[in-house]
Short mmCIF file of C-alpha atoms in Angstrom, two decimals:
data_model
loop_
_atom_site.label_atom_id
_atom_site.label_comp_id
_atom_site.label_asym_id
_atom_site.label_seq_id
_atom_site.Cartn_x
_atom_site.Cartn_y
_atom_site.Cartn_z
CA MET S 114 110.72 77.58 93.47
CA ASP S 115 111.91 78.79 90.07
CA LYS S 116 115.66 79.19 89.34
CA LEU S 117 115.40 82.09 87.41
CA LEU S 118 112.82 83.56 90.32
CA SER S 119 115.29 82.38 92.84
CA ILE S 120 118.39 83.96 91.12
CA LEU S 121 116.25 87.15 90.75
CA LEU S 122 115.64 87.27 94.52
CA GLU S 123 119.21 86.51 95.08
CA GLU S 124 120.18 89.46 93.48
CA ARG S 125 117.63 91.72 95.62
CA ILE S 126 119.14 90.52 98.82
CA SER S 127 119.35 93.72 101.31
CA SER S 128 117.61 95.55 98.90
CA LYS S 129 114.11 97.49 100.84
CA VAL S 130 111.13 96.00 99.73
CA VAL S 131 107.57 96.33 100.75
CA ILE S 132 105.34 94.31 102.46
CA ASN S 133 101.29 94.33 101.49
CA VAL S 134 98.97 92.23 103.87
CA THR S 135 96.27 92.30 101.80
CA SER S 136 92.87 91.61 104.31
CA GLY S 137 92.73 90.98 107.93
CA LEU S 138 93.37 93.16 110.97
CA TYR S 139 96.50 94.26 109.99
CA LYS S 140 95.58 95.36 106.35
CA GLY S 141 98.51 97.33 104.90
CA SER S 142 101.36 98.02 103.03
CA TYR S 143 105.34 97.54 105.36
CA PRO S 144 108.63 98.32 104.66
CA SER S 145 111.02 95.64 105.01
CA ARG S 146 114.30 93.67 103.32
CA ILE S 147 115.24 90.76 101.76
CA GLU S 148 117.51 89.55 104.33
CA ASP S 149 118.33 85.97 102.95
CA VAL S 150 117.33 83.31 100.04
CA LYS S 151 117.16 79.98 100.80
CA ASP S 152 116.38 76.55 98.80
CA ASN S 153 112.94 77.69 98.44
CA LEU S 154 112.62 80.11 100.83
CA VAL S 155 112.83 84.08 101.28
CA ALA S 156 113.36 85.71 105.03
CA VAL S 157 112.77 89.38 104.81
CA SER S 158 113.22 91.33 108.24
CA HIS S 159 109.37 90.59 110.02
CA PRO S 160 107.05 93.89 109.35
CA LEU S 161 106.55 96.40 112.57
CA PHE S 162 103.68 98.19 113.52
CA LYS S 163 103.77 100.44 116.74
CA ASN S 164 107.49 98.88 117.03
CA ALA S 165 105.97 95.46 117.59
CA LEU S 166 106.02 92.74 115.20
CA VAL S 167 102.55 92.23 112.86
CA PRO S 168 101.04 89.25 113.80
CA LEU S 169 101.21 87.19 110.68
CA TYR S 170 100.46 83.39 110.67
CA ARG S 171 101.73 80.69 108.29
CA ASP S 172 100.10 80.29 105.50
CA THR S 173 98.64 83.76 105.60
CA ILE S 174 99.07 85.40 101.89
CA LEU S 175 100.95 88.47 101.16
CA GLU S 176 102.81 90.41 98.56
CA LEU S 177 106.47 91.45 97.99
CA VAL S 178 107.08 94.17 96.24
CA MET S 179 110.07 95.13 94.89
CA TYR S 180 110.69 98.80 93.39
CA GLU S 181 114.45 98.51 93.02
CA LYS S 182 113.85 96.79 90.11
CA GLN S 183 112.48 98.68 86.79
CA PRO S 184 109.85 98.20 86.12
CA PRO S 185 108.56 97.36 90.09
CA THR S 186 107.85 93.32 90.71
CA MET S 187 105.04 92.06 93.03
CA ILE S 188 105.53 88.16 93.76
CA PRO S 189 102.91 86.49 95.75
CA MET S 190 103.97 84.78 98.99
CA LYS S 191 102.75 82.48 101.55
CA VAL S 192 104.09 82.65 105.41
CA LEU S 193 105.82 79.65 106.44
CA ARG S 194 107.69 80.52 109.59
CA ARG S 195 109.45 83.04 111.75
CA GLY S 196 113.00 83.02 112.41
CA MET S 197 115.90 85.04 114.09
CA SER S 198 119.01 86.11 112.36
CA GLY S 199 121.24 88.11 115.53
CA ASN S 200 118.96 90.71 116.58
CA VAL S 201 116.68 90.90 113.18
CA SER S 202 113.39 89.07 113.31
CA LEU S 203 112.84 87.24 110.32
CA LEU S 204 109.46 86.20 108.20
CA TRP S 205 110.14 82.99 106.58
CA LEU S 206 108.45 82.73 102.89
CA VAL S 207 107.64 80.63 100.27
CA PRO S 208 106.39 82.19 96.68
CA ALA S 209 102.54 81.43 96.12
CA GLY S 210 102.61 82.44 92.51
CA ASP S 211 104.67 84.03 89.07
CA PRO S 212 106.02 87.27 90.02
CA VAL S 213 104.14 90.19 88.08
CA LYS S 214 105.40 93.66 86.54
CA ILE S 215 103.43 96.75 88.18
CA GLN S 216 102.06 98.97 85.57
CA ARG S 217 102.59 102.44 86.95
CA ARG S 218 101.23 104.57 84.38
CA ARG S 219 97.69 102.77 84.48
CA TYR S 220 95.91 106.46 84.30
CA ALA S 221 96.66 109.52 82.74
CA ARG S 222 99.25 111.51 84.64
CA VAL S 223 99.15 115.81 84.23
CA GLN S 224 102.13 117.89 85.45
CA CYS S 225 100.56 120.60 87.76
CA ASN S 226 102.32 122.64 90.92
CA VAL S 227 100.05 122.58 93.64
CA ASP S 228 100.92 122.92 97.16
CA ILE S 229 99.90 120.57 100.08
CA LEU S 230 100.57 119.28 103.52
CA PHE S 231 101.54 115.98 104.03
CA PHE S 232 101.46 114.34 108.17
CA PRO S 233 103.53 111.14 108.26
CA LEU S 234 100.88 108.09 109.67
CA SER S 235 103.69 105.87 109.70
CA LEU S 236 105.48 107.57 111.79
CA GLU S 237 103.01 108.58 114.37
CA GLU S 238 102.32 104.76 114.89
CA MET S 239 105.58 104.23 115.38
CA PHE S 240 106.38 107.38 117.72
CA PRO S 241 103.57 108.86 119.02
CA MET S 242 103.42 112.73 119.53
CA VAL S 243 106.41 113.16 116.78
CA GLY S 244 104.27 113.72 113.86
CA ARG S 245 103.88 117.22 112.38
CA TRP S 246 102.37 118.89 108.94
CA GLU S 247 104.99 119.66 106.58
CA LYS S 248 104.65 121.62 103.29
CA ALA S 249 105.31 120.26 100.27
CA SER S 250 104.45 120.82 96.06
CA CYS S 251 102.73 118.15 94.04
CA VAL S 252 104.84 117.62 90.42
CA ASP S 253 102.40 115.34 88.76
CA ILE S 254 99.06 113.26 89.64
CA SER S 255 96.97 111.00 88.73
CA LEU S 256 94.03 109.04 89.59
CA GLY S 257 96.60 106.56 90.66
CA GLY S 258 99.09 108.23 93.23
CA MET S 259 101.28 111.33 92.60
CA ARG S 260 104.99 112.84 93.24
CA LEU S 261 105.45 115.53 95.46
CA ARG S 262 108.56 117.34 95.97
CA THR S 263 109.86 118.42 99.65
CA LYS S 264 112.89 120.17 101.46
CA MET S 265 112.06 117.82 104.67
CA LYS S 266 114.87 115.08 104.20
CA GLU S 267 115.78 114.52 107.69
CA MET S 268 111.89 112.88 108.77
CA GLY S 269 112.93 109.28 108.52
CA LEU S 270 110.26 108.59 105.92
CA ASP S 271 110.44 105.40 103.84
CA VAL S 272 109.24 102.97 101.45
CA GLY S 273 106.30 101.46 102.36
CA HIS S 274 105.52 104.23 105.01
CA ARG S 275 101.90 105.71 104.87
CA VAL S 276 100.90 109.63 104.73
CA TYR S 277 98.02 111.38 104.88
CA LEU S 278 97.48 114.59 102.12
CA TRP S 279 95.30 117.99 102.56
CA VAL S 280 95.62 119.10 98.55
CA ASN S 281 94.08 121.78 97.35
CA LEU S 282 92.51 121.57 94.05
CA SER S 283 91.29 124.84 92.39
CA SER S 284 90.25 125.92 95.47
CA GLU S 285 88.57 121.94 96.50
CA ASN S 286 90.23 120.59 99.65
CA ILE S 287 90.89 117.02 99.56
CA PHE S 288 92.44 114.70 101.74
CA LEU S 289 94.12 111.06 101.08
CA ILE S 290 95.66 108.59 102.51
CA SER S 291 98.89 107.20 100.30
CA ASN S 292 101.97 104.60 100.37
CA ILE S 293 105.40 105.56 99.84
CA ALA S 294 106.32 103.69 96.45
CA ARG S 295 109.60 105.37 96.00
CA ILE S 296 112.26 108.11 97.31
CA VAL S 297 114.57 109.90 95.21
CA ASP S 298 116.89 112.66 96.36
CA GLU S 299 118.24 115.38 94.22
CA GLY S 300 120.73 117.81 95.98
CA VAL S 301 118.32 119.83 98.82
CA PHE S 302 114.83 118.48 97.61
CA ARG S 303 113.28 115.06 98.25
CA GLU S 304 110.73 113.75 95.61
CA MET S 305 108.34 111.04 96.77
CA GLY S 306 106.33 108.99 94.50
CA LEU S 307 102.93 108.55 96.02
CA GLN S 308 100.13 105.37 95.59
CA PHE S 309 96.55 106.27 96.80
CA GLU S 310 94.90 103.51 98.96
CA GLY S 311 91.38 104.88 98.08
CA TYR S 312 88.76 107.22 98.24
CA PRO S 313 85.46 108.04 98.33
CA ARG S 314 83.45 108.91 94.93
CA PHE S 315 83.15 112.28 95.50
CA VAL S 316 87.17 112.96 95.42
CA GLU S 317 87.29 110.78 92.15
CA LYS S 318 85.11 113.32 91.27
CA ARG S 319 86.99 115.60 91.93
CA LEU S 320 90.10 114.42 90.85
CA ILE S 321 88.82 113.53 87.61
CA ARG S 322 87.95 117.14 87.04
CA PHE S 323 91.02 118.57 88.11
CA ILE S 324 93.08 116.29 85.43
CA ARG S 325 90.75 116.63 82.37
CA ASP S 326 90.99 120.58 82.80
CA LYS S 327 94.78 120.25 83.34
CA GLU S 328 94.86 118.24 79.77
CA LEU S 329 93.22 120.55 78.03
CA ARG S 330 94.96 123.42 79.31
CA ASN S 331 98.49 121.77 78.60
CA ALA S 332 97.27 120.26 75.44
CA GLY S 333 96.47 124.01 74.46
CA ASP S 334 99.62 125.12 75.73
CA GLY S 335 101.70 122.77 73.75
CA LEU S 336 102.45 120.92 77.17
CA HIS S 337 100.79 117.39 76.95
CA ASP S 338 102.75 114.81 79.03
#
């Protein structure tokens, strides 16, 4: 492992991270944490799916994403082995590439004030029949994601969790699946940065139309972001 990369990871021990499994049956994003760094290896808490360990086998390639570092950083990793530390199941990884800084602002982002509903998919998978639709407000939106604000701070949501969104854009309803990229608590409110997983072409057209209309309106009002 590169010395600078080793120092970077050692500084992040106990930090929350996201493990992106990019292919296979268990493709998705899973919350985790850096537990240890030794020699050329990194130990993370083993990702869970429905209260069971995600089946990740030797030589599986995945992404370790650190959002606590600004800008967020992604490191390609390869699974080496499983292990235990006390009662914590570990997944030992070895770097498979160089760190890559994630550019959040790849898309035009506009301010808005749109009421939405969201459903915690990850919590429902872990605790069936517990999830429920909750209200929130969209603060800004782009083709890549949105920032929402809610008063629901005790739901158990975490970085890496998936949520299902119902959004009303100019009287047009769209549904989106998103991953929570960051969470910031401010007083009684919680702000969450979401990254869209992907959507069909007709949803993209509606988003583009909404964003362009907001850009023109904001520019006319002198509020262009």
